[in-house]
Amino acid sequence: MPAASACSPAIVWFRDDLRCDDNPALRAAAGAGPVLALHVLDAETAPAGGAARWWLAGSLAALTAELAARGVPLRIIAGPARSLVPEIARAVGARAVFWNRRYSAPAIAIDTGIKAALAAAGLRVESFAASLLHEPWTVTTRTGAPFRVFTPFWRAARAGGPPRLPLPPPEHITGATGIEPGPGVEALGLRPVRPDWAGGLRASWTPGEAGARARLTDFLDHGLAGYARDRDRPDLSAVSRLSPHLRFGEISPHRIWHALTHRAAAAPELATDAEKFLSEIGWREFSWHLLHAMPDLAERNFQPRFDAFPWHIDDAALGAWQRGQTGYPIVDAGMRELWKTGWMHNRVRMVAASFLVKDLRLDWRAGERWFADTLVDADPAANPANWQWVAGSGADAAPYFRIFNPVLQGEKFDPDGRYVRTHVPELARLPDRWLHRPFEAPAAVRAAAGVRLGETYPAPIVDHGRAREAALAAFASLPSA
Ligand code: FAD
């Protein structure tokens, strides 16, 4: 390895923290020498799903531009980080390597190995907390165990006081020179080409740090007031849609926390809304806490008694659910919103997931995999934690016997049918009264609205009442908790 000199670069290794703001690793690198930024697309830890990979491409392109404006080159390469990071550090004669921590088991294993290899080669290596408000292992019960229930987890997390203030981007930063530019984002093949199915995603999102900040400002100005009341309404713009930005670390939870509490301090009438929103950020923290305690959360039932659950195997039903052709409008609207935009409203995620595991009695893991492939915010912690919550097999889960009725959920949370009409246009002309239950509408009403069940829109693939009874019977067959 070349000896470190005054011009030896400090590497900042970007992973799930694709931002310059509130980035402790970038700040540390800026203070340690000319900076070389690095991103490694490693098959072991990169998102596998098509929608999340599309997002990653946009986010890396935005970060490349953001860093270039500060004179810092971003080198992007594909391959195993275990060997590539030490190789690059050696090749450029780096003096130090910095990164912000990640928390999935494969990522921790990779990072630990690299840290040891770099330290053994005499480099300074430092990692920082930046993606979560609380390191998953720092919030514990009185006996030092991980929490299994959200409310005491969140109470314990908050007992330590507010999170640290967000850090501004480094004021002075010198980019490393003489670095060979890598092949760039486009060479990674992250975006779909033939067919290019990403039109709906492009129309819906602006990946990158600037898009994240704009989304936060918009939410503070137009969404926060009324959030606690309206957050379950998919027909309104009442939620932040920050999830993919948070997933890729384009904005930090610290920045969000302080922006929110600042806003609420200036307008006390927002206190309830702000508190509710922060608790949702808390659910994100709790998901990572669970994943850290149980690294195979996406494969294994958190409650082992669910191992005996008699799941159906029915590819036709799974396909109908995936394509939004179940005959239940709120479920179909959600699944089509997901396919088109890469995102689905939280209430509808719950209803659609419940329909898969309870009405169709398909294994929650099949649903988790579909979401992982199609969500732009697909997250190794929140996705399995929420699927297990809905399935009843998870930590602090919804009780299995609470089974969503998709018709009543639709009528309650999409009362004027705006959401269903947007995503299931073939039902648009049905009167509100029948919109969420087209199969019960009088034939003449359906005919007048141009709806022919089984032709223009499917008849229900299961009868909810009967499916509910069968699901409860299957649950009753499980060993008791
Ligand atoms: P807001 O209501 O504005 O909430 C703000 C932030 O809080 C979100 O951006 C998110 O980071 C966090 N948050 C909110 N609800 C939850 C929750 N239940 N669990 C964890 N974090 C939460 N969220 C993901 O980020 N990635 C996933 O892969 C994911 N999969 C899910 C699967 C199922 C079956 C269900 C029911 C929920 C899933 N969620 C997932 C949680 C939730 O649906 C999304 O975080 C939320 O809809 C994102 O929209 P938003 O940013 O407008 O949320």
Short mmCIF file of C-alpha atoms in Angstrom, two decimals, residues 253-431:
data_model
loop_
_atom_site.label_atom_id
_atom_site.label_comp_id
_atom_site.label_asym_id
_atom_site.label_seq_id
_atom_site.Cartn_x
_atom_site.Cartn_y
_atom_site.Cartn_z
CA PRO A 253 -34.78 11.02 10.63
CA HIS A 254 -32.97 13.64 12.74
CA ARG A 255 -33.65 16.31 10.13
CA ILE A 256 -37.31 15.26 9.97
CA TRP A 257 -37.65 15.12 13.74
CA HIS A 258 -36.31 18.59 14.33
CA ALA A 259 -38.16 20.16 11.39
CA LEU A 260 -41.37 18.75 12.80
CA THR A 261 -40.86 19.66 16.42
CA HIS A 262 -39.75 23.15 15.37
CA ARG A 263 -42.95 23.58 13.36
CA ALA A 264 -45.11 22.22 16.19
CA ALA A 265 -43.41 24.51 18.73
CA ALA A 266 -44.40 27.51 16.63
CA ALA A 267 -47.99 26.29 16.23
CA PRO A 268 -49.20 24.43 19.33
CA GLU A 269 -52.40 23.35 17.56
CA LEU A 270 -50.19 20.98 15.55
CA ALA A 271 -49.02 19.12 18.66
CA THR A 272 -51.29 16.08 18.21
CA ASP A 273 -50.49 15.77 14.51
CA ALA A 274 -46.76 16.09 15.15
CA GLU A 275 -46.85 13.52 17.94
CA LYS A 276 -48.71 11.04 15.73
CA PHE A 277 -46.25 11.56 12.90
CA LEU A 278 -43.25 11.09 15.19
CA SER A 279 -44.74 7.83 16.43
CA GLU A 280 -44.80 6.60 12.83
CA ILE A 281 -41.11 7.39 12.65
CA GLY A 282 -41.04 5.35 15.86
CA TRP A 283 -42.56 2.36 14.03
CA ARG A 284 -39.71 2.61 11.56
CA GLU A 285 -37.25 2.51 14.45
CA PHE A 286 -39.13 -0.42 16.00
CA SER A 287 -38.95 -2.37 12.71
CA TRP A 288 -35.16 -2.06 12.70
CA HIS A 289 -35.06 -2.95 16.39
CA LEU A 290 -36.97 -6.17 15.56
CA LEU A 291 -34.80 -6.98 12.54
CA HIS A 292 -31.67 -6.53 14.59
CA ALA A 293 -33.05 -8.90 17.24
CA MET A 294 -34.28 -11.39 14.63
CA PRO A 295 -32.20 -11.14 11.44
CA ASP A 296 -34.37 -13.66 9.55
CA LEU A 297 -37.57 -11.67 10.13
CA ALA A 298 -38.49 -12.01 6.43
CA GLU A 299 -38.34 -15.80 6.60
CA ARG A 300 -39.29 -16.90 10.10
CA ASN A 301 -42.49 -16.36 12.07
CA PHE A 302 -41.75 -14.14 15.04
CA GLN A 303 -44.28 -16.26 16.93
CA PRO A 304 -43.26 -19.89 16.31
CA ARG A 305 -46.79 -21.23 16.74
CA PHE A 306 -47.57 -19.79 13.30
CA ASP A 307 -45.15 -22.37 11.86
CA ALA A 308 -48.10 -24.78 11.96
CA PHE A 309 -50.45 -22.47 10.02
CA PRO A 310 -52.16 -24.33 7.15
CA TRP A 311 -51.40 -21.86 4.33
CA HIS A 312 -52.97 -22.41 0.94
CA ILE A 313 -50.90 -22.77 -2.19
CA ASP A 314 -52.83 -21.12 -5.02
CA ASP A 315 -50.90 -19.44 -7.79
CA ALA A 316 -54.05 -18.24 -9.54
CA ALA A 317 -55.23 -16.41 -6.41
CA LEU A 318 -51.76 -14.96 -5.83
CA GLY A 319 -51.66 -13.73 -9.43
CA ALA A 320 -55.13 -12.14 -9.14
CA TRP A 321 -54.02 -10.32 -5.98
CA GLN A 322 -50.76 -9.16 -7.59
CA ARG A 323 -52.55 -7.80 -10.66
CA GLY A 324 -55.37 -6.11 -8.71
CA GLN A 325 -58.07 -8.47 -10.00
CA THR A 326 -59.62 -9.82 -6.80
CA GLY A 327 -63.09 -8.34 -7.28
CA TYR A 328 -62.71 -6.23 -4.10
CA PRO A 329 -62.23 -2.63 -5.27
CA ILE A 330 -60.15 -1.27 -2.38
CA VAL A 331 -57.72 -4.20 -2.62
CA ASP A 332 -57.50 -3.90 -6.39
CA ALA A 333 -57.01 -0.14 -6.24
CA GLY A 334 -54.12 -0.60 -3.82
CA MET A 335 -52.42 -3.32 -5.82
CA ARG A 336 -52.72 -1.27 -9.00
CA GLU A 337 -51.45 1.87 -7.27
CA LEU A 338 -48.45 -0.19 -6.18
CA TRP A 339 -47.78 -1.53 -9.68
CA LYS A 340 -48.11 1.88 -11.28
CA THR A 341 -46.36 4.15 -8.78
CA GLY A 342 -44.22 1.81 -6.64
CA TRP A 343 -46.03 2.93 -3.48
CA MET A 344 -49.27 2.19 -1.69
CA HIS A 345 -51.03 4.07 1.07
CA ASN A 346 -50.49 2.50 4.51
CA ARG A 347 -54.17 1.81 5.23
CA VAL A 348 -54.52 0.06 1.89
CA ARG A 349 -51.29 -1.89 2.48
CA MET A 350 -52.93 -3.23 5.63
CA VAL A 351 -56.18 -4.11 3.86
CA ALA A 352 -54.46 -5.70 0.84
CA ALA A 353 -52.07 -7.65 3.06
CA SER A 354 -54.90 -8.84 5.29
CA PHE A 355 -56.78 -9.97 2.19
CA LEU A 356 -53.80 -12.06 1.09
CA VAL A 357 -53.17 -13.76 4.43
CA LYS A 358 -56.73 -14.04 5.76
CA ASP A 359 -59.18 -14.10 2.85
CA LEU A 360 -56.89 -16.03 0.50
CA ARG A 361 -54.95 -17.69 3.33
CA LEU A 362 -51.71 -17.41 1.35
CA ASP A 363 -48.42 -17.34 3.24
CA TRP A 364 -47.45 -13.78 4.27
CA ARG A 365 -43.98 -14.43 2.84
CA ALA A 366 -45.43 -14.50 -0.70
CA GLY A 367 -46.91 -11.05 -0.08
CA GLU A 368 -43.71 -9.77 1.49
CA ARG A 369 -41.73 -10.86 -1.57
CA TRP A 370 -44.17 -9.14 -3.94
CA PHE A 371 -43.97 -5.92 -1.97
CA ALA A 372 -40.16 -6.20 -1.86
CA ASP A 373 -40.16 -6.40 -5.65
CA THR A 374 -42.64 -3.62 -6.36
CA LEU A 375 -42.30 -0.98 -3.59
CA VAL A 376 -39.91 1.91 -4.07
CA ASP A 377 -39.62 2.03 -0.27
CA ALA A 378 -39.07 -1.74 0.09
CA ASP A 379 -37.17 -1.99 3.29
CA PRO A 380 -35.53 -5.09 4.84
CA ALA A 381 -36.99 -4.17 8.24
CA ALA A 382 -40.35 -2.40 7.74
CA ASN A 383 -41.60 -4.78 5.07
CA PRO A 384 -41.32 -8.07 6.97
CA ALA A 385 -42.18 -6.46 10.31
CA ASN A 386 -45.42 -5.08 8.88
CA TRP A 387 -46.31 -8.25 7.02
CA GLN A 388 -45.89 -10.21 10.23
CA TRP A 389 -47.93 -7.58 12.06
CA VAL A 390 -50.81 -8.04 9.62
CA ALA A 391 -50.48 -11.84 9.56
CA GLY A 392 -50.70 -11.96 13.35
CA SER A 393 -47.38 -13.82 13.57
CA GLY A 394 -45.30 -10.76 14.45
CA ALA A 395 -44.19 -8.78 17.47
CA ASP A 396 -47.02 -6.69 18.91
CA ALA A 397 -49.10 -7.96 16.00
CA ALA A 398 -52.72 -7.29 15.15
CA PRO A 399 -54.65 -10.19 16.71
CA TYR A 400 -55.28 -12.80 14.03
CA PHE A 401 -59.03 -12.83 14.66
CA ARG A 402 -59.31 -9.13 13.71
CA ILE A 403 -59.97 -9.60 10.02
CA PHE A 404 -60.47 -6.57 7.80
CA ASN A 405 -63.68 -6.56 5.79
CA PRO A 406 -62.49 -5.08 2.47
CA VAL A 407 -65.90 -3.62 1.65
CA LEU A 408 -66.31 -1.83 4.97
CA GLN A 409 -62.70 -0.65 4.93
CA GLY A 410 -63.25 0.83 1.49
CA GLU A 411 -66.46 2.56 2.54
CA LYS A 412 -64.90 3.94 5.70
CA PHE A 413 -61.60 5.20 4.33
CA ASP A 414 -62.53 6.03 0.73
CA PRO A 415 -66.05 7.28 1.37
CA ASP A 416 -66.50 9.17 -1.90
CA GLY A 417 -64.68 6.50 -3.90
CA ARG A 418 -62.09 8.92 -5.24
CA TYR A 419 -59.25 6.49 -4.60
CA VAL A 420 -60.96 3.51 -6.21
CA ARG A 421 -62.12 5.56 -9.18
CA THR A 422 -58.53 6.71 -9.78
CA HIS A 423 -57.04 3.23 -9.83
CA VAL A 424 -59.96 1.07 -10.97
CA PRO A 425 -61.45 3.28 -13.70
CA GLU A 426 -63.72 0.52 -15.04
CA LEU A 427 -65.85 1.04 -11.89
CA ALA A 428 -65.83 4.85 -12.06
CA ARG A 429 -69.44 5.22 -13.14
CA LEU A 430 -70.90 3.12 -10.34
CA PRO A 431 -72.77 5.22 -7.76
#
